[in-house]
Coordinates of N, CA, C and O in Angstrom, one line a residue:
M1 N -4.2 -1.9 -2.1 CA -2.7 -2.4 -2.6 C -2.3 -3.7 -1.5 O -1.9 -5.0 -2.2
G2 N -2.7 -3.3 -0.4 CA -2.3 -4.2 0.8 C -2.9 -5.7 0.7 O -2.7 -6.7 1.6
D3 N -4.3 -5.4 0.3 CA -5.3 -6.8 0.3 C -5.3 -7.5 -0.9 O -5.1 -9.0 -0.6
K4 N -4.7 -6.9 -1.8 CA -5.0 -7.6 -3.1 C -3.7 -7.7 -3.8 O -3.2 -8.7 -4.2
L5 N -3.1 -6.6 -4.0 CA -1.5 -6.4 -4.8 C -0.6 -7.2 -4.3 O 0.4 -7.8 -4.9
L6 N -0.2 -6.7 -2.9 CA 0.9 -7.1 -2.3 C 0.8 -9.0 -2.2 O 1.8 -9.6 -2.6
P7 N -0.2 -9.4 -1.8 CA -0.6 -11.0 -1.9 C -0.5 -11.8 -3.5 O 0.3 -13.0 -3.4
A8 N -0.8 -10.9 -4.5 CA -0.7 -11.2 -5.7 C 0.7 -11.4 -6.2 O 1.1 -12.1 -6.5
W9 N 1.3 -10.1 -5.7 CA 3.0 -10.1 -6.1 C 3.4 -11.1 -5.2 O 4.5 -11.9 -6.2
R10 N 3.5 -11.7 -3.9 CA 4.1 -12.4 -3.1 C 3.7 -14.0 -4.0 O 4.4 -14.9 -4.1
S11 N 2.3 -14.4 -4.3 CA 2.1 -15.5 -5.1 C 2.8 -15.8 -6.3 O 3.4 -16.4 -6.7
A12 N 2.7 -14.4 -7.3 CA 3.6 -14.5 -8.3 C 5.3 -14.7 -8.6 O 5.7 -15.4 -9.4
V13 N 5.7 -14.4 -7.1 CA 7.3 -14.5 -7.0 C 7.7 -15.7 -6.3 O 8.7 -16.3 -5.9
G14 N 6.1 -16.7 -6.0 CA 6.6 -18.0 -5.2 C 6.7 -17.8 -4.1 O 7.3 -19.2 -3.2
E15 N 6.0 -17.0 -3.4 CA 6.0 -16.9 -1.7 C 4.3 -16.8 -1.3 O 3.5 -17.1 -2.1
T16 N 4.5 -17.3 -0.1 CA 3.1 -17.7 0.5 C 2.7 -16.3 0.9 O 3.2 -15.9 1.9
P17 N 1.4 -15.9 0.4 CA 1.0 -14.4 1.2 C 0.5 -14.8 2.7 O 0.2 -16.0 2.8
A18 N 0.8 -13.7 3.3 CA 0.5 -13.7 4.5 C -0.5 -13.1 5.2 O -1.4 -12.1 4.3
T19 N -0.5 -12.4 6.3 CA -1.4 -11.4 6.9 C -1.0 -10.0 6.5 O 0.1 -9.8 5.6
V20 N -1.8 -9.1 6.1 CA -1.3 -7.6 5.8 C -0.2 -7.1 6.3 O 0.7 -6.6 5.3
A21 N 0.2 -7.2 7.7 CA 1.3 -6.6 8.1 C 2.4 -7.6 7.9 O 3.2 -7.0 7.9
D22 N 2.3 -8.7 8.0 CA 3.3 -9.7 7.2 C 3.8 -9.3 5.7 O 5.1 -9.5 5.7
N23 N 2.8 -9.2 5.1 CA 3.0 -8.7 3.5 C 3.8 -7.1 3.4 O 4.9 -7.2 2.6
L24 N 3.4 -6.4 4.3 CA 4.1 -5.2 4.2 C 5.4 -5.0 5.2 O 6.3 -4.6 4.2
D25 N 5.6 -5.9 5.6 CA 7.2 -6.0 6.5 C 8.0 -6.4 5.6 O 8.9 -6.3 5.3
R26 N 7.3 -7.6 4.7 CA 8.4 -8.4 3.6 C 8.7 -7.1 2.4 O 10.0 -7.2 2.0
A27 N 7.5 -6.4 1.8 CA 7.7 -5.4 0.8 C 8.5 -4.4 1.7 O 9.6 -3.8 0.8
E28 N 8.7 -3.8 2.9 CA 9.6 -3.1 3.4 C 10.9 -3.7 3.5 O 12.0 -2.9 3.1
R29 N 11.3 -4.9 3.5 CA 12.4 -5.5 3.6 C 12.9 -5.5 2.6 O 14.2 -5.5 2.3
L30 N 12.4 -5.7 1.3 CA 12.7 -5.6 -0.2 C 13.0 -4.2 -0.7 O 13.6 -4.0 -1.8
G31 N 12.4 -3.1 0.1 CA 12.8 -1.8 -0.4 C 11.5 -1.6 -1.7 O 11.7 -0.5 -1.9
L32 N 10.2 -2.5 -1.4 CA 9.5 -2.3 -2.0 C 8.7 -0.9 -1.8 O 7.8 -0.2 -2.5
I33 N 8.3 -0.8 -0.4 CA 7.9 0.4 0.4 C 8.9 1.0 1.0 O 9.6 0.2 2.0
P34 N 8.7 2.2 1.4 CA 9.6 2.7 2.6 C 9.7 2.2 3.9 O 10.2 2.3 4.7
S35 N 7.9 1.9 4.4 CA 7.8 1.9 6.0 C 6.6 1.0 5.6 O 5.4 1.6 5.7
A36 N 6.6 0.0 6.6 CA 5.5 -1.0 6.9 C 4.3 -0.2 7.7 O 3.0 -0.2 7.4
D37 N 5.2 0.5 8.8 CA 4.1 1.6 9.6 C 3.4 2.8 9.0 O 2.3 2.8 9.1
L38 N 3.9 3.3 8.1 CA 3.7 4.3 7.4 C 2.5 3.7 6.4 O 1.0 4.4 6.7
W39 N 2.8 2.8 6.1 CA 1.8 2.2 5.2 C 0.5 1.7 5.8 O -0.8 2.1 5.9
L40 N 0.6 1.1 7.1 CA -0.5 1.1 8.1 C -1.1 1.9 8.5 O -2.6 2.1 8.6
A41 N -0.5 3.3 8.9 CA -1.2 4.6 9.0 C -1.9 4.9 7.9 O -3.0 5.2 8.1
L42 N -1.5 5.0 6.7 CA -2.0 5.3 5.6 C -3.4 4.5 5.1 O -4.7 5.2 4.9
R43 N -3.5 3.0 5.6 CA -4.6 2.3 5.6 C -6.0 2.8 6.6 O -6.8 2.5 6.1
R44 N -5.1 3.2 7.9 CA -6.5 3.5 8.6 C -6.8 5.0 8.3 O -7.8 5.1 8.6
L45 N -6.2 5.7 7.6 CA -6.6 6.8 7.1 C -7.6 6.7 6.0 O -8.8 7.3 5.9
R46 N -7.5 5.3 5.3 CA -8.2 5.4 4.1 C -9.4 4.5 4.7 O -10.5 5.1 4.2
N47 N -9.2 3.6 5.5 CA -10.5 3.2 6.3 C -11.4 4.6 6.9 O -12.3 4.3 6.8
Q48 N -11.0 5.5 7.4 CA -11.5 6.5 7.9 C -12.5 7.3 7.0 O -13.6 7.4 7.1
M49 N -11.7 7.6 6.1 CA -12.7 8.4 5.2 C -13.5 7.8 4.1 O -14.5 7.8 3.6
V50 N -13.4 6.1 3.8 CA -14.3 5.5 3.3 C -15.5 4.7 4.2 O -16.5 4.9 4.0
H51 N -15.1 4.5 5.4 CA -15.8 3.5 6.2 C -16.5 4.5 7.3 O -17.4 4.2 7.7
E52 N -16.2 5.8 7.4 CA -17.0 6.3 8.6 C -17.2 8.0 7.9 O -16.7 8.3 6.9
Y53 N -18.5 8.2 8.0 CA -19.4 9.4 7.8 C -18.4 10.6 8.1 O -19.1 10.6 9.4
I54 N -17.9 11.5 7.8 CA -17.2 12.7 8.6 C -18.0 13.7 8.1 O -18.1 14.1 7.1
E55 N -18.8 14.1 9.1 CA -19.5 15.4 9.0 C -18.8 16.8 9.2 O -19.4 17.2 8.5
D56 N -17.7 16.4 9.5 CA -16.8 17.9 9.8 C -16.2 18.3 8.6 O -15.1 17.5 8.3
P57 N -16.2 19.4 7.8 CA -15.9 19.4 6.2 C -14.3 19.9 6.9 O -13.4 19.2 5.9
S58 N -13.6 20.1 8.1 CA -12.4 20.2 8.3 C -11.5 18.9 8.6 O -10.6 19.2 7.8
V59 N -12.5 18.4 8.8 CA -11.7 17.1 9.6 C -11.8 16.2 8.1 O -10.7 15.6 7.8
L60 N -12.9 16.2 7.0 CA -12.7 15.4 5.7 C -11.6 16.3 5.0 O -10.5 15.7 4.3
S61 N -11.4 17.3 4.8 CA -10.5 18.2 4.2 C -8.9 17.7 5.0 O -7.9 17.8 4.0
N62 N -8.8 18.0 6.0 CA -7.3 17.5 6.9 C -7.2 16.0 6.0 O -5.9 15.7 6.0
A63 N -8.1 14.9 6.3 CA -7.9 13.7 6.1 C -7.7 13.4 4.4 O -6.6 13.1 4.1
L64 N -8.2 14.4 3.6 CA -7.9 14.3 1.9 C -6.7 15.2 1.7 O -5.9 14.3 1.2
N65 N -6.2 16.1 2.4 CA -4.8 16.7 2.0 C -3.5 15.6 2.6 O -3.0 15.7 2.1
A66 N -3.9 15.1 3.9 CA -2.9 14.0 4.5 C -3.0 12.8 3.1 O -1.5 12.5 3.0
A67 N -3.8 12.6 3.1 CA -3.6 11.1 1.8 C -2.8 11.4 0.5 O -2.2 10.9 -0.1
H68 N -3.5 13.1 0.4 CA -2.9 13.5 -1.0 C -1.5 13.7 -0.8 O -0.4 13.5 -1.7
T69 N -0.7 13.7 0.5 CA 0.6 14.0 0.6 C 1.5 13.0 0.2 O 2.5 13.1 0.1
H70 N 0.6 11.7 0.5 CA 1.1 10.3 0.5 C 0.9 10.0 -0.9 O 1.2 8.6 -1.2
L71 N 0.5 10.5 -1.9 CA 0.0 9.8 -3.1 C 1.6 9.4 -3.4 O 1.3 8.0 -4.0
A72 N 2.7 9.8 -3.6 CA 3.8 9.1 -4.4 C 3.9 7.9 -3.7 O 4.4 6.8 -4.5
I73 N 3.8 7.8 -2.6 CA 4.1 6.3 -1.8 C 3.6 5.1 -2.6 O 3.9 4.0 -2.5
L74 N 2.3 5.3 -2.9 CA 1.5 4.6 -3.0 C 1.6 4.2 -4.7 O 1.7 3.1 -5.1
T75 N 1.9 4.9 -5.8 CA 2.3 5.1 -7.0 C 3.9 4.6 -7.1 O 4.2 3.8 -7.9
D76 N 4.7 4.8 -6.3 CA 6.1 4.4 -6.3 C 6.2 2.9 -5.7 O 6.9 2.1 -6.3
A77 N 5.3 2.7 -4.6 CA 5.1 1.2 -4.6 C 4.8 0.3 -5.7 O 5.4 -0.7 -5.9
A78 N 3.4 0.5 -6.5 CA 3.2 0.0 -7.8 C 4.3 0.0 -8.7 O 4.3 -1.3 -9.3
D79 N 4.8 1.0 -9.0 CA 6.1 1.0 -9.7 C 6.9 -0.3 -9.3 O 7.6 -0.7 -10.5
A80 N 7.3 -0.1 -8.5 CA 8.7 -1.1 -7.5 C 8.3 -2.5 -7.7 O 8.9 -3.2 -8.0
L81 N 6.8 -2.8 -7.6 CA 6.2 -4.3 -7.5 C 6.4 -4.4 -9.5 O 6.6 -5.8 -9.3
L82 N 5.7 -3.3 -10.1 CA 6.0 -4.1 -11.1 C 7.6 -4.3 -11.9 O 7.8 -5.2 -12.7
A83 N 8.4 -3.6 -11.1 CA 9.7 -3.2 -11.6 C 10.5 -4.5 -11.3 O 11.0 -5.4 -11.9
D84 N 10.0 -5.4 -9.8 CA 10.4 -6.4 -9.4 C 10.4 -7.4 -10.2 O 10.7 -8.4 -10.7
L85 N 8.8 -7.5 -10.6 CA 8.3 -8.7 -11.3 C 9.2 -8.9 -12.7 O 9.4 -10.0 -13.3
A86 N 9.2 -7.4 -13.5 CA 10.0 -7.7 -15.0 C 11.1 -8.0 -14.2 O 11.9 -8.7 -15.3
Q87 N 11.9 -7.6 -13.6 CA 13.4 -8.0 -13.3 C 13.7 -9.5 -13.1 O 14.1 -10.2 -13.5
R88 N 12.6 -10.1 -12.2 CA 12.3 -11.4 -12.2 C 11.8 -12.3 -13.7 O 12.1 -13.5 -13.8
G89 N 11.7 -11.3 -14.5 CA 10.8 -12.2 -15.9 C 9.7 -12.7 -15.5 O 9.4 -13.6 -16.7
I90 N 8.7 -12.2 -14.7 CA 7.6 -12.8 -14.7 C 6.5 -11.9 -15.6 O 5.7 -12.5 -15.9
I91 N 6.8 -10.6 -15.8 CA 6.0 -9.7 -16.6 C 7.0 -8.9 -17.6 O 8.5 -8.9 -17.1
E92 N 6.6 -8.1 -18.5 CA 7.3 -7.7 -19.5 C 6.9 -6.1 -19.4 O 5.7 -5.7 -19.0
Q93 N 7.8 -5.2 -18.7 CA 7.5 -4.2 -18.4 C 7.8 -3.0 -19.5 O 8.9 -3.3 -20.4
S94 N 6.8 -2.3 -20.0 CA 7.1 -1.2 -21.2 C 7.4 0.0 -20.7 O 7.8 0.6 -19.7

């Protein structure tokens, strides 16, 4: 979402997409995500799970459990972006 959805949203609303950190800060200021810092921490967790080969099952389990506890943040952010686009009349939301 940080690499693709937020820049697409910024373009759709007439803003210029910026760095991931700037896009997250903007989304936080608008109340679309609860915390840019938390989002960056989740991004690091995702990168760890995807880009590193985790050999220790307990480390992988802990990472998966941590990610799962924050799943609502991702779905809530996607819902908030869609609601914002609908409110602006850019899309129709069903």
